[in-house]
Amino acid sequence: MTRQSNTNFSRRTLLSAALALGASTQPALAQSKQLLRISSPAVPDDWHAKMWTVLKDQLDKSAPGQFDLQINLNASLFKQGAEPVAMARGNLEMASISAFDIAKIVPEFSIFTAGYVVRDPAHLMKLFNGPIGGDLFKLVSEKMDLTILSPLYLGTRQLNLREARKVLTPTDLKGVKLRMPGSKEWLFLGEALGATATPLAFGEVYLGLKTGTIDAQDNPLPTVRSAKFYEVTKQITLTSHLVDSLFICVPNKFWNALNADQKTKLQGAAQAAAQYNNTQRIKDEAELVTFLKTQGLSVTTPDVDAFRKSVQATYLQSDYAKVWPSGLLERINATR
Ligand code: KDO
C-alpha cells in the first residue's frame, strides 16, 4: 500500500516534471524556427519538385535551425492553383505559382500566358530578371501581397496525344479534347491551339489519358517523363507553344517578418533552387526526344509557323491583349 502510493507519487512527480520541461522547452524551440510550408502539385521526380530539397539543404547550411521547412508535393497540402489563396490566408508560406495564377489577379501578367510570346528559356530568364520582371513583380506585390523570390523555367509546352494523329496546323486539332489546367486563361490557350479545351487537375491527367476521358494534354517533356504520361500516350507533337514559367514566392507578411540576414539567405536558397531546376530541365529537354522514341512514341514536327501565326492572332484579337501595358509586347520582343 505504502509502496504503491510512493510509486504513484514518483510517477506523478515525473509526469509533472516532464510536462513542465515540455512546456518550457518545446514551444521555445518551435517559436525560434520560422514555419515554412511549401505546397506544389509537382510529382516527386520532376525537377521543380526536387528543387525544394536543394532550397532546404542550402537553407539548413546558411541559416541552421532558423526555418522549419516542410515540403508537400503531389498537391497533398493544397490543390493546384489554390496556393495564392492559401498564402493570403496565412496557411502556406511558399509556393511556385504560374503566370496563369497571377494573371487572374494581375491581368497585365496575362501576356506571359499567351502562346509564342517568349522565345526560349534564355529569353524568359532575361525578361524576368530584368526591368520588365521588376515592374511586374511590383504589381504582384501590390495586388497579391506576394514577394517573388525567383522566376524559374518550367519548360516548353508540347502536345502529347493519346492516339497517333496527323497534326500539322491548328485545324488538325479540331475536336481533340485537350486537357488544360482549370482556369479560363489556360482554356483560352487550348482553344487558341485549335483544340477543344477541357479542364482537369494535373493529378488526374494520367488516368484521364489512360481511360480516354481526354485525348491529349500539353506539358514540357520533362513532365511527360516524370509524370509518366508516355505510358498512356502514343504521340508527341513539337508545337513548342509556350515557354512556361513559375515564380517562387512568399506572402509579404511572412517576408516582412524576417530579418535582413534571413531575407538574403532565403532569397539565395530560392535562386539556387531555381538555377538547379533550370539547368536540369534544359539538359533534359535536349535528351528526351530520344527517350520518348525508345518508349514507342512517335515524335512529330508540325508547321510551327502556322501554329505561331494563328495563336498570336487569336491573342492579339482577344480581351487579354487589351490590358497588356502599352509597349510591353514590343519591349519583350526587343529583349535579346
Ligand atoms: C499542368 O497542370 O499542366 C502544369 O504544367 C501547370 C503548371 O502551372 C504547374 O502547376 C504544373 O502543372 C505542376 O507544377 C505540375 O508539374
Short mmCIF file of C-alpha atoms and ligand atoms in Angstrom, two decimals:
data_model
loop_
_atom_site.label_atom_id
_atom_site.label_comp_id
_atom_site.label_asym_id
_atom_site.label_seq_id
_atom_site.Cartn_x
_atom_site.Cartn_y
_atom_site.Cartn_z
CA MET A 1 0.00 0.00 0.00
CA THR A 2 2.70 2.39 1.01
CA ARG A 3 4.92 1.26 -1.88
CA GLN A 4 2.03 1.69 -4.19
CA SER A 5 1.36 5.26 -3.16
CA ASN A 6 5.08 6.02 -3.27
CA THR A 7 5.15 4.71 -6.83
CA ASN A 8 2.11 6.79 -7.67
CA PHE A 9 3.78 9.79 -6.19
CA SER A 10 7.00 9.33 -8.12
CA ARG A 11 5.10 8.74 -11.35
CA ARG A 12 3.11 11.91 -10.79
CA THR A 13 6.28 13.80 -9.97
CA LEU A 14 8.00 12.53 -13.09
CA LEU A 15 4.98 13.30 -15.19
CA SER A 16 4.65 16.86 -13.98
CA ALA A 17 8.41 17.36 -14.31
CA ALA A 18 8.23 16.10 -17.88
CA LEU A 19 5.22 18.30 -18.62
CA ALA A 20 6.98 21.27 -17.11
CA LEU A 21 10.06 20.56 -19.18
CA GLY A 22 7.98 20.04 -22.32
CA ALA A 23 6.02 23.20 -21.67
CA SER A 24 9.14 25.24 -21.26
CA THR A 25 11.42 23.78 -23.99
CA GLN A 26 9.23 22.60 -26.88
CA PRO A 27 7.30 25.81 -27.62
CA ALA A 28 10.51 27.80 -27.18
CA LEU A 29 12.15 25.65 -29.86
CA ALA A 30 9.15 25.87 -32.13
CA GLN A 31 8.97 29.64 -31.69
CA SER A 32 12.59 30.11 -32.63
CA LYS A 33 12.02 28.48 -36.04
CA GLN A 34 10.06 30.12 -38.84
CA LEU A 35 7.45 27.70 -40.14
CA LEU A 36 7.95 27.44 -43.91
CA ARG A 37 5.31 25.21 -45.51
CA ILE A 38 5.69 24.59 -49.24
CA SER A 39 2.95 23.16 -51.44
CA SER A 40 3.30 22.02 -55.05
CA PRO A 41 1.28 19.85 -57.45
CA ALA A 42 4.55 18.54 -58.92
CA VAL A 43 5.38 14.82 -58.82
CA PRO A 44 8.47 13.99 -56.70
CA ASP A 45 10.55 13.01 -59.74
CA ASP A 46 10.13 16.35 -61.53
CA TRP A 47 12.87 18.98 -61.30
CA HIS A 48 10.64 21.65 -59.83
CA ALA A 49 9.83 19.19 -57.01
CA LYS A 50 13.45 18.17 -56.41
CA MET A 51 14.49 21.82 -56.32
CA TRP A 52 12.73 22.24 -52.96
CA THR A 53 15.26 19.85 -51.42
CA VAL A 54 18.04 21.99 -52.92
CA LEU A 55 16.43 25.03 -51.28
CA LYS A 56 16.09 23.19 -47.96
CA ASP A 57 19.68 21.90 -47.98
CA GLN A 58 21.07 25.33 -48.74
CA LEU A 59 18.96 26.95 -46.02
CA ASP A 60 19.90 24.28 -43.47
CA LYS A 61 23.53 25.22 -44.12
CA SER A 62 23.23 29.01 -44.40
CA ALA A 63 20.63 29.53 -41.65
CA PRO A 64 20.80 26.42 -39.46
CA GLY A 65 17.89 25.97 -37.04
CA GLN A 66 16.07 29.07 -38.29
CA PHE A 67 13.42 27.57 -40.57
CA ASP A 68 11.06 24.64 -40.09
CA LEU A 69 10.76 23.87 -43.81
CA GLN A 70 8.09 21.34 -44.84
CA ILE A 71 7.82 20.16 -48.45
CA ASN A 72 4.40 18.91 -49.64
CA LEU A 73 4.28 17.53 -53.20
CA ASN A 74 1.55 15.96 -55.38
CA ALA A 75 -0.88 18.72 -54.30
CA SER A 76 -1.11 16.91 -50.95
CA LEU A 77 -1.46 20.14 -48.95
CA PHE A 78 -3.32 22.44 -51.37
CA LYS A 79 -4.84 21.69 -54.73
CA GLN A 80 -3.25 23.08 -57.87
CA GLY A 81 -3.98 26.79 -58.22
CA ALA A 82 -5.19 27.19 -54.61
CA GLU A 83 -1.73 28.26 -53.36
CA PRO A 84 -2.18 32.08 -53.67
CA VAL A 85 -5.36 31.98 -51.55
CA ALA A 86 -3.70 29.67 -49.02
CA MET A 87 -0.80 32.13 -48.74
CA ALA A 88 -3.19 35.08 -48.36
CA ARG A 89 -4.94 33.26 -45.51
CA GLY A 90 -1.70 32.52 -43.69
CA ASN A 91 -1.93 28.76 -44.25
CA LEU A 92 1.05 28.48 -46.57
CA GLU A 93 4.42 30.23 -46.63
CA MET A 94 5.85 29.33 -50.04
CA ALA A 95 4.83 28.05 -53.49
CA SER A 96 5.85 28.21 -57.12
CA ILE A 97 2.88 29.79 -58.85
CA SER A 98 2.28 30.16 -62.58
CA ALA A 99 1.76 33.19 -64.81
CA PHE A 100 -1.82 31.88 -65.14
CA ASP A 101 -2.35 32.04 -61.35
CA ILE A 102 -1.01 35.59 -61.35
CA ALA A 103 -3.00 36.74 -64.41
CA LYS A 104 -6.27 36.04 -62.56
CA ILE A 105 -5.46 38.94 -60.19
CA VAL A 106 -2.91 40.90 -62.23
CA PRO A 107 -4.35 40.93 -65.79
CA GLU A 108 -1.21 42.65 -67.15
CA PHE A 109 0.61 39.39 -66.48
CA SER A 110 -1.55 37.50 -68.99
CA ILE A 111 0.96 38.42 -71.68
CA PHE A 112 3.04 35.52 -70.31
CA THR A 113 0.12 33.10 -70.67
CA ALA A 114 -0.05 33.80 -74.41
CA GLY A 115 1.42 31.29 -76.81
CA TYR A 116 4.52 32.18 -78.82
CA VAL A 117 5.47 35.35 -76.92
CA VAL A 118 8.58 34.18 -75.07
CA ARG A 119 11.16 32.71 -77.45
CA ASP A 120 13.24 30.36 -75.29
CA PRO A 121 14.46 29.80 -71.69
CA ALA A 122 17.28 32.37 -72.01
CA HIS A 123 14.75 34.99 -73.19
CA LEU A 124 12.43 34.06 -70.32
CA MET A 125 15.09 34.49 -67.63
CA LYS A 126 16.33 37.73 -69.18
CA LEU A 127 12.79 39.13 -69.16
CA PHE A 128 12.04 38.21 -65.56
CA ASN A 129 15.46 39.06 -64.15
CA GLY A 130 15.41 42.48 -65.86
CA PRO A 131 13.31 45.66 -65.67
CA ILE A 132 10.18 44.02 -67.16
CA GLY A 133 10.17 41.45 -64.36
CA GLY A 134 10.92 44.20 -61.81
CA ASP A 135 7.86 46.26 -62.86
CA LEU A 136 5.53 43.27 -62.98
CA PHE A 137 6.73 41.77 -59.68
CA LYS A 138 5.95 45.13 -58.05
CA LEU A 139 2.36 44.80 -59.28
CA VAL A 140 2.23 41.23 -57.91
CA SER A 141 3.35 42.51 -54.52
CA GLU A 142 0.76 45.31 -54.53
CA LYS A 143 -2.18 43.30 -55.83
CA MET A 144 -1.48 39.82 -54.44
CA ASP A 145 0.57 40.64 -51.35
CA LEU A 146 3.25 38.23 -52.54
CA THR A 147 7.01 38.69 -52.86
CA ILE A 148 8.57 36.83 -55.80
CA LEU A 149 11.97 35.43 -54.78
CA SER A 150 12.86 33.89 -58.12
CA PRO A 151 11.40 33.05 -61.53
CA LEU A 152 12.09 29.61 -62.95
CA TYR A 153 11.75 27.82 -66.27
CA LEU A 154 9.04 25.15 -66.20
CA GLY A 155 9.82 24.04 -69.72
CA THR A 156 8.48 24.44 -73.24
CA ARG A 157 5.00 23.03 -73.56
CA GLN A 158 4.41 20.39 -76.24
CA LEU A 159 1.33 18.50 -77.34
CA ASN A 160 1.01 14.92 -76.16
CA LEU A 161 -1.70 12.80 -77.78
CA ARG A 162 -3.30 9.58 -76.64
CA GLU A 163 -3.61 8.25 -80.21
CA ALA A 164 -1.40 8.93 -83.23
CA ARG A 165 -2.79 11.70 -85.43
CA LYS A 166 -1.57 13.85 -88.27
CA VAL A 167 -1.10 17.31 -86.75
CA LEU A 168 0.39 19.98 -88.97
CA THR A 169 -1.72 23.08 -88.29
CA PRO A 170 -4.30 24.17 -85.66
CA THR A 171 -7.17 22.92 -87.86
CA ASP A 172 -5.84 19.36 -87.40
CA LEU A 173 -6.70 19.64 -83.69
CA LYS A 174 -10.38 20.32 -84.33
CA GLY A 175 -12.47 18.22 -81.95
CA VAL A 176 -9.44 16.97 -79.98
CA LYS A 177 -10.29 17.03 -76.26
CA LEU A 178 -7.16 18.72 -74.96
CA ARG A 179 -6.78 18.75 -71.21
CA MET A 180 -5.71 22.07 -69.71
CA PRO A 181 -5.41 23.13 -66.06
CA GLY A 182 -8.68 24.56 -64.75
CA SER A 183 -8.75 28.30 -65.38
CA LYS A 184 -10.14 30.38 -68.22
CA GLU A 185 -6.64 31.64 -69.12
CA TRP A 186 -5.43 28.05 -69.61
CA LEU A 187 -8.56 27.04 -71.53
CA PHE A 188 -8.08 30.02 -73.83
CA LEU A 189 -4.61 28.77 -74.72
CA GLY A 190 -6.00 25.30 -75.52
CA GLU A 191 -8.70 26.78 -77.74
CA ALA A 192 -6.16 29.08 -79.42
CA LEU A 193 -4.25 25.93 -80.42
CA GLY A 194 -7.38 24.78 -82.27
CA ALA A 195 -8.46 22.06 -79.82
CA THR A 196 -11.48 21.62 -77.56
CA ALA A 197 -10.02 22.59 -74.20
CA THR A 198 -11.14 20.54 -71.19
CA PRO A 199 -10.22 21.49 -67.60
CA LEU A 200 -8.66 18.83 -65.38
CA ALA A 201 -6.33 18.97 -62.38
CA PHE A 202 -2.77 17.83 -63.03
CA GLY A 203 -3.12 14.86 -60.66
CA GLU A 204 -5.94 13.43 -62.78
CA VAL A 205 -4.27 13.67 -66.17
CA TYR A 206 -2.62 10.22 -66.18
CA LEU A 207 -5.92 8.47 -65.53
CA GLY A 208 -7.75 10.73 -67.98
CA LEU A 209 -5.34 9.71 -70.72
CA LYS A 210 -5.45 6.06 -69.75
CA THR A 211 -9.24 5.82 -69.74
CA GLY A 212 -9.78 8.14 -72.72
CA THR A 213 -11.80 10.87 -70.99
CA ILE A 214 -9.30 13.21 -72.65
CA ASP A 215 -7.49 12.85 -75.99
CA ALA A 216 -4.43 14.94 -75.25
CA GLN A 217 -2.54 17.02 -72.75
CA ASP A 218 0.19 19.64 -73.06
CA ASN A 219 3.26 19.83 -70.84
CA PRO A 220 7.02 20.20 -71.15
CA LEU A 221 8.84 16.95 -71.99
CA PRO A 222 10.48 16.59 -68.54
CA THR A 223 6.98 16.45 -67.05
CA VAL A 224 5.83 13.93 -69.68
CA ARG A 225 8.68 11.76 -68.38
CA SER A 226 8.34 12.37 -64.62
CA ALA A 227 4.53 12.04 -64.54
CA LYS A 228 4.84 9.00 -66.84
CA PHE A 229 2.36 10.34 -69.40
CA TYR A 230 4.40 8.50 -72.04
CA GLU A 231 2.98 5.23 -70.65
CA VAL A 232 -0.56 6.21 -71.72
CA THR A 233 0.03 8.22 -74.92
CA LYS A 234 1.31 7.50 -78.43
CA GLN A 235 2.46 10.82 -79.84
CA ILE A 236 4.34 13.99 -79.04
CA THR A 237 3.87 16.89 -81.45
CA LEU A 238 6.53 19.53 -81.00
CA THR A 239 4.39 22.68 -81.15
CA SER A 240 6.61 24.47 -78.55
CA HIS A 241 3.63 26.73 -77.97
CA LEU A 242 4.50 28.12 -74.54
CA VAL A 243 7.88 28.74 -72.95
CA ASP A 244 6.43 28.32 -69.49
CA SER A 245 7.50 29.78 -66.16
CA LEU A 246 6.83 29.51 -62.44
CA PHE A 247 7.57 32.02 -59.68
CA ILE A 248 8.84 31.06 -56.24
CA CYS A 249 7.05 33.39 -53.87
CA VAL A 250 6.19 34.04 -50.23
CA PRO A 251 3.46 36.17 -48.60
CA ASN A 252 4.58 39.76 -47.89
CA LYS A 253 3.59 39.32 -44.24
CA PHE A 254 5.95 36.37 -43.88
CA TRP A 255 8.72 38.15 -45.81
CA ASN A 256 8.46 41.35 -43.77
CA ALA A 257 8.73 39.40 -40.52
CA LEU A 258 12.20 38.09 -41.49
CA ASN A 259 15.35 39.97 -40.57
CA ALA A 260 17.68 41.23 -43.33
CA ASP A 261 20.06 38.29 -42.98
CA GLN A 262 17.23 35.73 -43.22
CA LYS A 263 15.86 37.50 -46.30
CA THR A 264 19.23 37.31 -48.05
CA LYS A 265 19.63 33.63 -47.20
CA LEU A 266 16.11 32.64 -48.19
CA GLN A 267 16.31 34.52 -51.49
CA GLY A 268 19.74 32.96 -52.17
CA ALA A 269 18.34 29.49 -51.50
CA ALA A 270 15.32 30.14 -53.78
CA GLN A 271 17.62 31.31 -56.57
CA ALA A 272 19.87 28.27 -56.15
CA ALA A 273 16.80 26.01 -56.34
CA ALA A 274 15.57 27.74 -59.50
CA GLN A 275 19.03 27.51 -61.06
CA TYR A 276 19.18 23.78 -60.30
CA ASN A 277 15.74 23.26 -61.84
CA ASN A 278 16.60 25.31 -64.94
CA THR A 279 19.89 23.52 -65.61
CA GLN A 280 18.42 20.04 -65.21
CA ARG A 281 15.31 20.84 -67.20
CA ILE A 282 17.15 22.36 -70.16
CA LYS A 283 19.51 19.38 -70.26
CA ASP A 284 16.54 17.00 -70.09
CA GLU A 285 14.64 18.75 -72.86
CA ALA A 286 17.59 18.21 -75.18
CA GLU A 287 17.66 14.48 -74.45
CA LEU A 288 14.06 13.44 -74.00
CA VAL A 289 13.00 13.10 -77.63
CA THR A 290 15.31 10.09 -77.86
CA PHE A 291 13.96 8.65 -74.60
CA LEU A 292 10.34 9.08 -75.69
CA LYS A 293 11.04 7.38 -79.02
CA THR A 294 12.53 4.42 -77.17
CA GLN A 295 9.28 4.24 -75.22
CA GLY A 296 7.45 3.72 -78.53
CA LEU A 297 6.04 7.22 -79.01
CA SER A 298 6.14 8.91 -82.37
CA VAL A 299 7.58 12.42 -82.14
CA THR A 300 6.31 14.68 -84.92
CA THR A 301 7.11 18.24 -86.00
CA PRO A 302 4.12 20.32 -87.11
CA ASP A 303 4.10 23.51 -89.13
CA VAL A 304 5.17 25.64 -86.15
CA ASP A 305 4.83 28.87 -88.18
CA ALA A 306 1.18 28.08 -88.87
CA PHE A 307 0.60 27.48 -85.15
CA ARG A 308 2.51 30.65 -84.22
CA LYS A 309 0.58 32.88 -86.65
CA SER A 310 -2.80 31.52 -85.65
CA VAL A 311 -2.18 31.55 -81.87
CA GLN A 312 -0.64 35.04 -81.91
CA ALA A 313 -3.56 36.43 -83.96
CA THR A 314 -6.06 34.85 -81.55
CA TYR A 315 -4.39 36.51 -78.57
CA LEU A 316 -3.97 39.88 -80.24
CA GLN A 317 -7.70 39.97 -81.06
CA SER A 318 -8.70 38.92 -77.55
CA ASP A 319 -9.63 40.91 -74.45
CA TYR A 320 -6.39 39.70 -72.86
CA ALA A 321 -4.30 41.86 -75.19
CA LYS A 322 -6.41 44.94 -74.31
CA VAL A 323 -4.96 45.02 -70.79
CA TRP A 324 -1.34 44.38 -71.73
CA PRO A 325 0.55 47.55 -70.78
CA SER A 326 1.19 49.65 -73.85
CA GLY A 327 4.55 48.86 -75.41
CA LEU A 328 5.14 45.72 -73.29
CA LEU A 329 4.93 43.28 -76.20
CA GLU A 330 7.42 45.41 -78.15
CA ARG A 331 9.75 45.55 -75.13
CA ILE A 332 9.51 41.76 -74.77
CA ASN A 333 10.28 41.27 -78.46
CA ALA A 334 13.19 43.69 -78.27
CA THR A 335 14.77 41.89 -75.28
CA ARG A 336 17.68 39.84 -76.58
C1 KDO B 1 -0.15 21.46 -65.61
O1 KDO B 1 -1.07 21.25 -64.82
O2 KDO B 1 -0.20 21.11 -66.79
C2 KDO B 1 1.06 22.23 -65.09
O3 KDO B 1 2.15 22.08 -66.00
C3 KDO B 1 0.71 23.71 -64.94
C4 KDO B 1 1.82 24.44 -64.21
O4 KDO B 1 1.47 25.79 -63.97
C5 KDO B 1 2.16 23.75 -62.89
O5 KDO B 1 1.08 23.88 -61.98
C6 KDO B 1 2.47 22.28 -63.14
O6 KDO B 1 1.41 21.65 -63.85
C7 KDO B 1 2.64 21.48 -61.86
O7 KDO B 1 3.68 22.05 -61.09
C8 KDO B 1 2.93 20.02 -62.13
O8 KDO B 1 4.12 19.82 -62.89
#
